[in-house]
Amino acid sequence: MQTLAKHWHAETNFVVCDLCPRGCQIAEGKRGACFVRRNDQGKLLTDGYGNYSTAAIDPMEKKPLYHFLPGTKILSFGVIGCNLSCKFCQNWEISQSRDLGLVTRECTPEQWAELCIQKDCRAIAFTYNEPLITFENTYAAAKHCHERNIKTVIVSAGYVNKLPLAELVEFIDAANIDLKAFNNEFYQQICGVSLQPVLESLQLIKERGVALELTNLIIPECNDNLNEITAMSKWITAELGADTPLHFSAYHPAHKFSNRSTDFTTLHNAYKIAKDCGLNYVYIGNVTNPRFNSTFCPQCQALLIERSGYCTRIVGLQDGKCATCGKEITGVWK
């Protein structure tokens, strides 16, 4: 299905999409960089409203979210398209797809809420592709889910203008944002966009009280510079807070990149840097290592949540506090 888009304005010979910083100027019959937003007789329409390409019931930890309802399951769905063009995309089959035939499955925003209840899911995730480019669908579904007391999650690159993001996060409970690098050149050459709007999105999400976690996919010889990781970790600590969970994730060859997979030593070095910069909750993802997947108390180092793969066991967390020393642990636990 399609619907009239929000956040656009008309010019003489084209429409301008105001959803993300690209500001695509879209001529009649053409589409924006994200593919799903198009000019139809001088109006900006969004394809994919009430449709999806893929859906699944996932463990919350797969998002990854480690400080938000651990051990619960979440209904996840995606459409197609993205306003980034990451050459290393791990989910490129749908995020970079230009085939509307992939989004013929129907589920309205109202039906997503009902489906969560039927499947006994306490939360819903807008994920797999970039959920912000189908803003109208994501917003409507999130609003309906909130009305049914279902928690909402976005997994996003965070490349969006402030006004639509501010509107959306009113109905978003948690977010995992891909901070792909701390290097504008990387963003421009590898992802086709710029870094600063992403940083501003992170600040806004944090200010609005959304439970925020970050993922940094470390790609050998691309964004694995230790000085850059240090700068990123210091910025997160200063601007988002020391309790912001950060996931360093292992890269595996995908899409247009054939770089070698990330070795554990690189991930461990990044982990140590982030901890030395003051971040309390740092994790290593895409590898099975309970020591670096589990949550420990930053005050007494007691084990709070043990994770092995997607098997999660709460062992030392009681009423949101460390059962050993009583320190309050940042997160949404119930």
PDB file of C-alpha atoms in Angstrom, residues 20 27 33 40 69 84 106 153 169 177 216 234 265-266 295 298:
ATOM      1  CA  CYS A  20      16.278  13.084   6.368  1.00  0.00           C
ATOM      2  CA  ALA A  27      11.037  14.960  -9.979  1.00  0.00           C
ATOM      3  CA  ALA A  33      17.548   7.820  -2.438  1.00  0.00           C
ATOM      4  CA  ASP A  40       3.304  11.171  -7.723  1.00  0.00           C
ATOM      5  CA  LEU A  69      13.522  -6.351  29.113  1.00  0.00           C
ATOM      6  CA  LEU A  84      22.217   4.958   3.485  1.00  0.00           C
ATOM      7  CA  GLU A 106      -0.032  -7.040   4.463  1.00  0.00           C
ATOM      8  CA  VAL A 153      11.917  -0.471  19.613  1.00  0.00           C
ATOM      9  CA  VAL A 169      10.342   9.053  19.764  1.00  0.00           C
ATOM     10  CA  ILE A 177      21.467   2.925  16.766  1.00  0.00           C
ATOM     11  CA  ASN A 216      29.636  -0.227  16.271  1.00  0.00           C
ATOM     12  CA  LYS A 234      35.047   9.641  24.886  1.00  0.00           C
ATOM     13  CA  THR A 265      41.932  -9.212  19.431  1.00  0.00           C
ATOM     14  CA  THR A 266      40.637  -6.115  17.614  1.00  0.00           C
ATOM     15  CA  THR A 295      26.431  -7.684  32.286  1.00  0.00           C
ATOM     16  CA  PRO A 298      30.230  -1.388  37.373  1.00  0.00           C
TER      17      PRO A 298
END
